[in-house]
Every structure is written in C-alpha cells, then in structure tokens.
PDB file of C-alpha atoms in Angstrom:
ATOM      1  CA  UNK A   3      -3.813  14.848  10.288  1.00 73.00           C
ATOM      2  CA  UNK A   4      -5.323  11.741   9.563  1.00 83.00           C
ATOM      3  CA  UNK A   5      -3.494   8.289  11.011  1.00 89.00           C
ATOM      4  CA  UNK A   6      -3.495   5.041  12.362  1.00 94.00           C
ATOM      5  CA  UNK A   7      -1.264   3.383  14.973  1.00 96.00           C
ATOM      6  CA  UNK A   8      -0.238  -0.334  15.102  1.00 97.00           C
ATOM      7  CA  UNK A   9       0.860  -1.194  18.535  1.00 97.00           C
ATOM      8  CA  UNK A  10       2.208  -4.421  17.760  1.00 97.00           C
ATOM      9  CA  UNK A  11       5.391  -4.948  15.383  1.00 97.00           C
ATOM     10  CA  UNK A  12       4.869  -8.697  15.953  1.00 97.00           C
ATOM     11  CA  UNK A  13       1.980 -11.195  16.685  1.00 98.00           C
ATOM     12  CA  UNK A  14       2.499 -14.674  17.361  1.00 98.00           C
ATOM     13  CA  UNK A  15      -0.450 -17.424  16.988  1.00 98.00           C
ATOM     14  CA  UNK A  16      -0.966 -20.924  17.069  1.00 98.00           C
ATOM     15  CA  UNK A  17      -2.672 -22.531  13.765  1.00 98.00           C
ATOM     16  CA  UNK A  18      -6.414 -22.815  14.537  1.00 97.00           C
ATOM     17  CA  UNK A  19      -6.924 -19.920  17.132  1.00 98.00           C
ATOM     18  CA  UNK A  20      -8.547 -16.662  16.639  1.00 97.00           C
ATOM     19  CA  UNK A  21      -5.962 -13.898  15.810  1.00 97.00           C
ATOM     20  CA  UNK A  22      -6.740  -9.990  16.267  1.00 98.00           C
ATOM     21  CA  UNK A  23      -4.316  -7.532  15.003  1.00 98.00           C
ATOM     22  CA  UNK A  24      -4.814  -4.239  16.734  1.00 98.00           C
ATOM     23  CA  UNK A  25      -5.190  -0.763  14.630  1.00 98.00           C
ATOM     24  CA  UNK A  26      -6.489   2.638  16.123  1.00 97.00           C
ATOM     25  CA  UNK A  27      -7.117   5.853  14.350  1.00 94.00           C
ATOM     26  CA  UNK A  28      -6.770   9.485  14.482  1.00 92.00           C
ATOM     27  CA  UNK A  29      -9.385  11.148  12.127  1.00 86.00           C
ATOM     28  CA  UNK A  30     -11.061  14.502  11.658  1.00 82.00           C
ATOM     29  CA  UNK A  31     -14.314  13.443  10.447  1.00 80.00           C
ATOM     30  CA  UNK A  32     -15.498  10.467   9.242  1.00 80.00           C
ATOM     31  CA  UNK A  33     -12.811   7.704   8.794  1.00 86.00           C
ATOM     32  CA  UNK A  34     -12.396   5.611   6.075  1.00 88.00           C
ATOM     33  CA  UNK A  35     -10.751   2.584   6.658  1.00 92.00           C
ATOM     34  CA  UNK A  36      -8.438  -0.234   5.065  1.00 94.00           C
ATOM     35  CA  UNK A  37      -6.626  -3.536   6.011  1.00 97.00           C
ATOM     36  CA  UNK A  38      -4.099  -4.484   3.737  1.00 96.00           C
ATOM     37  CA  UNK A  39      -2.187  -7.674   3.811  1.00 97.00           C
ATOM     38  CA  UNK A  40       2.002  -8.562   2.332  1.00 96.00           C
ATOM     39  CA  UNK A  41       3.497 -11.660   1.640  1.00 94.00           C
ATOM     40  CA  UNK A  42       7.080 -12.050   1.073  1.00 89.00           C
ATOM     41  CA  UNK A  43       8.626 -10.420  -1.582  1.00 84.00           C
ATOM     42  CA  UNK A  44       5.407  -9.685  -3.158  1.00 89.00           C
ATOM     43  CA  UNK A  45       2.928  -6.008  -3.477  1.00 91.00           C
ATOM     44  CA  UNK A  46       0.297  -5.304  -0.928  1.00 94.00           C
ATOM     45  CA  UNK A  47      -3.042  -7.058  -1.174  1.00 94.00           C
ATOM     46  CA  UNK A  48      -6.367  -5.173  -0.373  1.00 93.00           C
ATOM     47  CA  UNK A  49      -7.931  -7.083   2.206  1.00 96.00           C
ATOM     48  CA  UNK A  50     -11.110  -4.974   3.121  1.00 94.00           C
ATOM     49  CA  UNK A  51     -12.340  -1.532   3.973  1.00 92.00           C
ATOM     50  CA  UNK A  52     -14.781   0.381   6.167  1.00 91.00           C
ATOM     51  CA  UNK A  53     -16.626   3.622   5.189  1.00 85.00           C
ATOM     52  CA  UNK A  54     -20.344   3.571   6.630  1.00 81.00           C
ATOM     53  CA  UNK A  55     -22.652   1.000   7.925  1.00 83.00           C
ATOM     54  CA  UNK A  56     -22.081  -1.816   9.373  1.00 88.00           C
ATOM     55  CA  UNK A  57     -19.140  -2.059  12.040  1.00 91.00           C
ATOM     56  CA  UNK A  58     -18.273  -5.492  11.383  1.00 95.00           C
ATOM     57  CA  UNK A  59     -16.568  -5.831   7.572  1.00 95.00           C
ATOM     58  CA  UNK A  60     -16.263  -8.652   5.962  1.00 95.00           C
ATOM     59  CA  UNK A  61     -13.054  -9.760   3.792  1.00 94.00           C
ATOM     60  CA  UNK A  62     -10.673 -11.683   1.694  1.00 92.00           C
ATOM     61  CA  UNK A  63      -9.688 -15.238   3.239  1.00 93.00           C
ATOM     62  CA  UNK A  64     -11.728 -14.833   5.750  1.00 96.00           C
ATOM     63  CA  UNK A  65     -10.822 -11.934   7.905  1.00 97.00           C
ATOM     64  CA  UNK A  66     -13.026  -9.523   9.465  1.00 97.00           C
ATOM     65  CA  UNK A  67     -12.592  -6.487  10.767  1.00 97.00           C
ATOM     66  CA  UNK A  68     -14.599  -4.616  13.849  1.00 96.00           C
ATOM     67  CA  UNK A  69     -14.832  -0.797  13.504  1.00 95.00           C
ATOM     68  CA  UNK A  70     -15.129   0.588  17.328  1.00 95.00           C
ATOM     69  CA  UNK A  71     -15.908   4.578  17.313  1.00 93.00           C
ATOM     70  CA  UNK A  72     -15.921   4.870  20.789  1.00 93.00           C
ATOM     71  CA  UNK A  73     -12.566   3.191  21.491  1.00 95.00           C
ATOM     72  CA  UNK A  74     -10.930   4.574  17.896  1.00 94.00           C
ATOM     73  CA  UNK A  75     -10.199   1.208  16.552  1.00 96.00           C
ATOM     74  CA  UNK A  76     -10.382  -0.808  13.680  1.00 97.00           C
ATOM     75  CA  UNK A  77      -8.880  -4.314  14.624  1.00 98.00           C
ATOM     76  CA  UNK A  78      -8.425  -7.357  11.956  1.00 98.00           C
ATOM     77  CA  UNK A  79      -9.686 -10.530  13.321  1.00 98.00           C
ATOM     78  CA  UNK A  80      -9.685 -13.890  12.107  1.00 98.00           C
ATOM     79  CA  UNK A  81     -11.811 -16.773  13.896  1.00 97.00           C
ATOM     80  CA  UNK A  82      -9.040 -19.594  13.239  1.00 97.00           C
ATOM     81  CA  UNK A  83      -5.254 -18.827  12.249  1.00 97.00           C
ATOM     82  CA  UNK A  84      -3.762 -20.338   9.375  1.00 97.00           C
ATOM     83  CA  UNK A  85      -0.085 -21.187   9.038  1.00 97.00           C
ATOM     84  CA  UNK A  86      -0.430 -19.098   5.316  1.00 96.00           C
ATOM     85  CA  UNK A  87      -1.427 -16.256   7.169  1.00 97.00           C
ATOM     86  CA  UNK A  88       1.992 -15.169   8.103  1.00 97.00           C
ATOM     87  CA  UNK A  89       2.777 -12.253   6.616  1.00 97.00           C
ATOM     88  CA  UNK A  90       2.889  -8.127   7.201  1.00 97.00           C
ATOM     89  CA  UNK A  91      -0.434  -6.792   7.905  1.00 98.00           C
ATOM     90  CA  UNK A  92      -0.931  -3.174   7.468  1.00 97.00           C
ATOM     91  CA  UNK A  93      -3.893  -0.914   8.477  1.00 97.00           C
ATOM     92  CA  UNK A  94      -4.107   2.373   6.578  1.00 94.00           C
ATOM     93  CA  UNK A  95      -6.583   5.604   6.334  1.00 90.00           C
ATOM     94  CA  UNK A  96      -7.611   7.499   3.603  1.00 84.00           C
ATOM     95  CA  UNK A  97      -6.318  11.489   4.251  1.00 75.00           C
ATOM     96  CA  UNK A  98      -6.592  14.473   1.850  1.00 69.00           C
ATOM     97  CA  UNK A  99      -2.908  15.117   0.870  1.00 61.00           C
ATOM     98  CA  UNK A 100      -1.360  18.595   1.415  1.00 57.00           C
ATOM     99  CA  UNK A 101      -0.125  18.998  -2.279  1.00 57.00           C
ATOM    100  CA  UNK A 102      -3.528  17.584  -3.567  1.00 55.00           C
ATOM    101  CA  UNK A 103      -5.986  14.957  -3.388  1.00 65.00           C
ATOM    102  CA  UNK A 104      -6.469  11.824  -1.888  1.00 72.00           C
ATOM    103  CA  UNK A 105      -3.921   9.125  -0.457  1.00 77.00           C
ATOM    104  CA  UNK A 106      -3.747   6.239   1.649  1.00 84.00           C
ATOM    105  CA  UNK A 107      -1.399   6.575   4.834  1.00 87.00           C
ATOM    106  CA  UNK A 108      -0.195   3.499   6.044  1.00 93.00           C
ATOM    107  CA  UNK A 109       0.597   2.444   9.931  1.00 96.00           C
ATOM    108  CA  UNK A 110       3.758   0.741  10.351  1.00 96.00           C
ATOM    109  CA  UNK A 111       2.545  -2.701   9.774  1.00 97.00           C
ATOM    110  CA  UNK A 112       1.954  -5.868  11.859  1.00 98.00           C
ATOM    111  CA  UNK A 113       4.120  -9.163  11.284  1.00 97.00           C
ATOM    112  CA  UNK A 114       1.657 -11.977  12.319  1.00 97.00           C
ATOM    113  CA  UNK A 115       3.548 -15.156  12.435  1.00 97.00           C
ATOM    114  CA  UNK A 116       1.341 -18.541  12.775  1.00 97.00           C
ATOM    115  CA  UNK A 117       3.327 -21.350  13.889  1.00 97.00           C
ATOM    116  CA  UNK A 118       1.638 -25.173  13.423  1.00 95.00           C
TER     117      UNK A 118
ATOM    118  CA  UNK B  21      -1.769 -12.936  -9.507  1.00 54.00           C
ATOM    119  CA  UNK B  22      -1.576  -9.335  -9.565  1.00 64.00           C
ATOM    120  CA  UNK B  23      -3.170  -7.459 -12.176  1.00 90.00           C
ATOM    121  CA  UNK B  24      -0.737  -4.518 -11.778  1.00 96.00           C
ATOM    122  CA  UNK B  25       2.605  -5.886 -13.316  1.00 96.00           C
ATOM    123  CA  UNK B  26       5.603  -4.430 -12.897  1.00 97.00           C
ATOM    124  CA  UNK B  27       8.973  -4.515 -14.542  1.00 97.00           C
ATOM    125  CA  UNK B  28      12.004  -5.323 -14.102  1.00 97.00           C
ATOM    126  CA  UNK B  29      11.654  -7.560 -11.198  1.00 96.00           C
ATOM    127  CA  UNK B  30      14.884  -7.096  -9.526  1.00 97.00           C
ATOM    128  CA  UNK B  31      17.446  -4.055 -10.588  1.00 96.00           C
ATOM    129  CA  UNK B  32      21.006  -3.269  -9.894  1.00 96.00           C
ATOM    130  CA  UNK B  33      22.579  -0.177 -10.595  1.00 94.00           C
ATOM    131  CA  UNK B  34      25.326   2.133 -10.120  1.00 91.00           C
ATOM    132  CA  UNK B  35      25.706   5.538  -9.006  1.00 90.00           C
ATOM    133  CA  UNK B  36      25.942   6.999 -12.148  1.00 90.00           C
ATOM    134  CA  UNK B  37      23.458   4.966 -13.841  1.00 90.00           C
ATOM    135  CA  UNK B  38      19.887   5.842 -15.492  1.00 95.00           C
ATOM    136  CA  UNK B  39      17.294   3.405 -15.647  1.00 96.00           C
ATOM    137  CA  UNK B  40      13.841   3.465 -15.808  1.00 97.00           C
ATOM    138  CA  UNK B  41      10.902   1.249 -14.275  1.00 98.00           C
ATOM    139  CA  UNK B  42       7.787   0.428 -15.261  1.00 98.00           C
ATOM    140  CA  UNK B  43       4.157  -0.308 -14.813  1.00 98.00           C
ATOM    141  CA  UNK B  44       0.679  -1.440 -16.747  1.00 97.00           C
ATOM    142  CA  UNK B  45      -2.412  -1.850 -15.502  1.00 96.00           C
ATOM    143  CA  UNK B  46      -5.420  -2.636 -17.847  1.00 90.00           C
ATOM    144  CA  UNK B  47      -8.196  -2.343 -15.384  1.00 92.00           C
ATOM    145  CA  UNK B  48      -9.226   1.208 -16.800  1.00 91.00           C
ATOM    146  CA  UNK B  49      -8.503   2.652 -13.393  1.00 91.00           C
ATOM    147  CA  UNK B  50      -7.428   6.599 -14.206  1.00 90.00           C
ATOM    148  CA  UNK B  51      -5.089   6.997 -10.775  1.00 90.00           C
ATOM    149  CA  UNK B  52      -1.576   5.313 -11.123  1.00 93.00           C
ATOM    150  CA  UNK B  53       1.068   5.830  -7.842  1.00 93.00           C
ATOM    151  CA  UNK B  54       4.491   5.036  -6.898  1.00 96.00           C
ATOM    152  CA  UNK B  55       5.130   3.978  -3.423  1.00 95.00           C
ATOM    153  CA  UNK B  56       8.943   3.286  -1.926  1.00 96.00           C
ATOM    154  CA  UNK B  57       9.131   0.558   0.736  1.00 96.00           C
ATOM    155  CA  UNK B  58      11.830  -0.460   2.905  1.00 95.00           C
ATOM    156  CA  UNK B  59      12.276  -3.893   4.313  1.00 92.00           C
ATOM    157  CA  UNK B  60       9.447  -4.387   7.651  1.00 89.00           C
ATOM    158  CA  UNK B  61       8.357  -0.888   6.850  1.00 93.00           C
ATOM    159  CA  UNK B  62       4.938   0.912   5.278  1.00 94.00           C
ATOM    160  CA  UNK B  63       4.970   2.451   1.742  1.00 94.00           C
ATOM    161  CA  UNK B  64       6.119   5.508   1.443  1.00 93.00           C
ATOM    162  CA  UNK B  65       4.065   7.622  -1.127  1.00 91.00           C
ATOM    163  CA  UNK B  66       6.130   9.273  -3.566  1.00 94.00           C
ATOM    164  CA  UNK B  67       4.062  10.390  -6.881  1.00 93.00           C
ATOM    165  CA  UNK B  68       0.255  10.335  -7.395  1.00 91.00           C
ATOM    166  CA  UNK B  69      -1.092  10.661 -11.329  1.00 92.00           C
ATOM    167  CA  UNK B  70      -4.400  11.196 -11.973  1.00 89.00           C
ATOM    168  CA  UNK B  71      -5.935  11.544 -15.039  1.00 90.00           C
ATOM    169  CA  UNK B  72      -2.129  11.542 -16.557  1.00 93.00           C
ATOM    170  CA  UNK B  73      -1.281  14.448 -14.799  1.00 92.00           C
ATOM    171  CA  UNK B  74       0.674  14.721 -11.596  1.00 92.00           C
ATOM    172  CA  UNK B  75      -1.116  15.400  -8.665  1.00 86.00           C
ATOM    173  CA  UNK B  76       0.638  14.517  -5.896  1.00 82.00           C
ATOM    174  CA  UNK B  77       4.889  14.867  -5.730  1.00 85.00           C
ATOM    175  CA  UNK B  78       5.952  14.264  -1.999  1.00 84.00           C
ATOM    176  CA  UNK B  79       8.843  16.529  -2.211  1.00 86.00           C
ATOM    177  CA  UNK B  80      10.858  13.472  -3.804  1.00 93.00           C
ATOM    178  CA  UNK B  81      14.069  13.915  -4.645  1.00 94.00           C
ATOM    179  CA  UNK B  82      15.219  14.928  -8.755  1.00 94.00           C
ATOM    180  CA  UNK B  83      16.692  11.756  -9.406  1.00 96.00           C
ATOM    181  CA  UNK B  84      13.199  10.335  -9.094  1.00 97.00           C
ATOM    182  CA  UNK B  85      11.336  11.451 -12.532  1.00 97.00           C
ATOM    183  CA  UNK B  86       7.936   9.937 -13.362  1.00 97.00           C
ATOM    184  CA  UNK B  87       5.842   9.938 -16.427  1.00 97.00           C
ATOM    185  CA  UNK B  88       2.608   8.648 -17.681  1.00 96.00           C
ATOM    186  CA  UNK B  89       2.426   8.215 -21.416  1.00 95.00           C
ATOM    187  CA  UNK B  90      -1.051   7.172 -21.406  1.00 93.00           C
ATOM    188  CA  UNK B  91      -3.939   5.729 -18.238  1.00 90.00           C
ATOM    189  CA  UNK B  92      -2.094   2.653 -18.814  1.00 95.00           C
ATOM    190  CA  UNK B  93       1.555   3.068 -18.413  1.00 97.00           C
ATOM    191  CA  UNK B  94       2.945   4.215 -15.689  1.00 97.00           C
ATOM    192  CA  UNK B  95       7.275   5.336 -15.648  1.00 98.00           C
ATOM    193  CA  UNK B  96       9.711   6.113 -13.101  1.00 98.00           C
ATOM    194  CA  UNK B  97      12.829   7.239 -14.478  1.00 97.00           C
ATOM    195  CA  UNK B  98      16.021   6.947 -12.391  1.00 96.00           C
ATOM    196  CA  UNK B  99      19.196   8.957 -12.160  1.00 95.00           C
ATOM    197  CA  UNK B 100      22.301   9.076 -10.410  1.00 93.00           C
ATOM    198  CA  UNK B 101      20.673   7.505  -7.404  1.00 94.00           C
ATOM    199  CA  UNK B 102      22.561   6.885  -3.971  1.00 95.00           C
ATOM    200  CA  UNK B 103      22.840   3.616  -1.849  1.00 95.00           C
ATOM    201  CA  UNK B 104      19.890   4.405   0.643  1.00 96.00           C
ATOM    202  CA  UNK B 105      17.707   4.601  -2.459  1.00 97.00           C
ATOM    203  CA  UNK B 106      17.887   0.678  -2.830  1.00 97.00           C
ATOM    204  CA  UNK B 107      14.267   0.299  -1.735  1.00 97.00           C
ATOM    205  CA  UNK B 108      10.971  -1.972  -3.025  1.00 97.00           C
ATOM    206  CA  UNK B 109       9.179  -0.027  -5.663  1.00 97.00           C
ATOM    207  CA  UNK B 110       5.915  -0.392  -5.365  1.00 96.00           C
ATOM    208  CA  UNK B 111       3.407   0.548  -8.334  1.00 96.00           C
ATOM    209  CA  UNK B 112      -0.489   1.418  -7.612  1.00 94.00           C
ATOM    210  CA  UNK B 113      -3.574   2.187  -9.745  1.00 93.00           C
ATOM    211  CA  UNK B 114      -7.528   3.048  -8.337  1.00 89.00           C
ATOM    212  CA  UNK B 115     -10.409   3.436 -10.177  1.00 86.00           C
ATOM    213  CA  UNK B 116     -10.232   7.374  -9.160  1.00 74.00           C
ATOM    214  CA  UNK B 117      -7.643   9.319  -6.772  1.00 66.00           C
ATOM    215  CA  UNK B 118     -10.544  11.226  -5.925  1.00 64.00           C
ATOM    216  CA  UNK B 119     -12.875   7.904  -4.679  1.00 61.00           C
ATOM    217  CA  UNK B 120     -10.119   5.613  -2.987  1.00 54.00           C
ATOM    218  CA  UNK B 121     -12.304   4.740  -0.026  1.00 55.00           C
ATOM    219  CA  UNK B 122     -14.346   2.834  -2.578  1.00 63.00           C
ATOM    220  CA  UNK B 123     -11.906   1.917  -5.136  1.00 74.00           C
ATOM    221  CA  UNK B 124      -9.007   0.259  -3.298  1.00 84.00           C
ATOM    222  CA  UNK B 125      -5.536   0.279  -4.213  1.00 89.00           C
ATOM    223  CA  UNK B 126      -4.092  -2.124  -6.354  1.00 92.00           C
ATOM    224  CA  UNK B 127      -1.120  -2.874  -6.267  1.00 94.00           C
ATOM    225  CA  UNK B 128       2.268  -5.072  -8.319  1.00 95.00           C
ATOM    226  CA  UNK B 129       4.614  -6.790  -7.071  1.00 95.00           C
ATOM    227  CA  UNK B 130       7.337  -4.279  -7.132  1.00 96.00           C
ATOM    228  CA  UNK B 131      10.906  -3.917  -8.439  1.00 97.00           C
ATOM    229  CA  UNK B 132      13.770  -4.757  -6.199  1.00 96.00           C
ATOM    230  CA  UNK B 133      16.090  -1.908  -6.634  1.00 97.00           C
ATOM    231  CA  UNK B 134      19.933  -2.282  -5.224  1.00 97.00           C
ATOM    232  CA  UNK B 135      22.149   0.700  -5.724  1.00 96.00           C
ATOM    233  CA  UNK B 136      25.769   0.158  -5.477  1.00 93.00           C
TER     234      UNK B 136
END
C-alpha cells in the first residue's frame, strides 16, 4: 500500500529560522508526491508536488521540498519561518484505490506553530 | 480565494433531518471528490466522480448519497445522520482522477456540519 508517515504532530519555530517538517514514504514504485498546507477553518491548499526530476521542488510562499530516495523522505523546508505560516501541514501520496482509480492518501498532518 | 466554493458554510441538523450540500467548480476539471475531516486530522476520502460517474465509494455509509448533475456540480445528500457524523466536508475537483500527480487537488473551504 502506498503511504506516508508524519512523525511530528507539532513543530514549534521562531519567526525568521529555517523550518523542516518531516514526511517519509512507503511506495511500490515510483512515488508521487504532495505537500499540502490548512489554515484555520479553511480547505487544503496545494503547496507543491514531486514526480520525476529534480529532488529539490519548488513551491507556493516559498517552501521547498527535498525528495531523498535513499532515506524515503520527502521533507518541507522553508529557509526563514513566518508567523503566517502556522497552520496544519499535510504530506500525501498518490495510490491506486482498491475500488478504482486514483486518490491522494494523506499522513496525519503536521501543526507548525511560528511564534514572533 | 478558493476557486472550489462550497455551500452552506456551516450546517446544523437533527437526527432525522435531510439536507443536502453542495459544490461548483468552473475550472473544467472532470474529477469532483468528497473528503470528511475531523478536527487535527487528514481527509478522509469518501466518494470519487469522474467523468460524472462514480468511481470511487469508500464503503461510506447510506446516509451519505452523492450526485453529480453535470462536471460542474457536485451533491452530497444527507439523511438521518448520527452525532459522530458532525465532521468538515471537504469538496475536491482535478483536472483528471486518472492524472492527479500532475493535476493537484483543489480544494473549498468546506461545510461545517454539527449533528445534534
């Protein structure tokens, strides 16, 4: 089955230093990817995505996101924390459904909390 | 703002209730999904449409019936639901179910559903 694991229910950073919020995956195959990001009381927000290439990914509001085969992980990184970028972070992986088709399953999510 | 809009915002309904939410998307995107989320926790995937026909039903519950009318609409109809159904509902749409790893999710801003 195709997952991914957060470690962390809860990150805490100070405004202006680098944050990493940790993801690893279980694939068969190639994995594909996804960081998605939830503010309060509001839907998910797609926040970027590996498939090939390239293992550092570029995203929205300036996150990044290092794809590691060897070590199975896919953390989000950001170079300098912003007190708007508390919120629920979720990593998910794209996995061929039993019934039929594609879907997206979700870890449990990260709460990153960036204090001034 | 999203571009996936969901309505009503918030709901409250009794037990022997029906209601009905809904969702519009007009991004031409041909997969439409309903996701459950409780508080701090992932998305649960309930229903995938594709093409405006079901593809994906994760074994959820009868009181749970959705319909697509056309690529833009999507329904879920509610029935008789219990307490531990009060849940976020979350409404998705991708270009294709079929090419998710590169057409992300997009998702609304869900309706706040409280069953009493």
């Amino acid at each position: 089955a195709q997952s991914v694991a957060q470690p962390e229910d809860q990150v805490n950073v100070a405004e202006g230093n680098p944050l990493t919020v940790k993801c690893t995956y279980s694939v068969s195959g190639n994995p594909y990817l996804f960081w998605y990001v939830q503010y309060p009381n509001r839907g998910l927000q797609f926040l970027l995505k590996y498939i090939t290439g390239d293992n550092l990914v570029k995203g929205s509001y300036g996150f990044e996101a290092e794809f590691n085969k060897s070590q199975t992980s896919f953390h989000l990184k950001k170079p300098s924390a912003l007190v708007s970028d508390s919120a629920l972070y979720f990593c998910a992986v794209r996995a061929l459904n039993s019934n039929s088709g594609y879907a997206l399953n979700f870890g449990k999510g990260t709460s990153l909390l960036v204090t001034p | 703002d999203t571009e996936v809009t969901q309505t009503p915002k918030h709901l409250v309904m009794g037990m022997t209730n029906k209601k009905s939410l809904k969702c519009e998307q007009h991004m031409g995107h041909r997969a439409m999904y309903w996701y459950k989320q409780k508080a701090k926790k992932p998305p649960e995937l309930m229903f995938v449409y594709s093409y405006e026909k079901l593809s994906i039903n994760e074994s959820v519950p009868s009181r749970f019936s959705p319909e697509c009318p056309n690529s833009s609409l999507l329904n879920l109809h509610l029935h008789a639901l219990q307490p531990e159904d009060s849940a976020l509902y979350l409404c998705a749409s991708s270009q294709d179910q079929g090419d998710t790893y590169n057409s992300p999710l997009h998702f609304g801003n869900g309706t706040r559903l409280t069953v009493t």
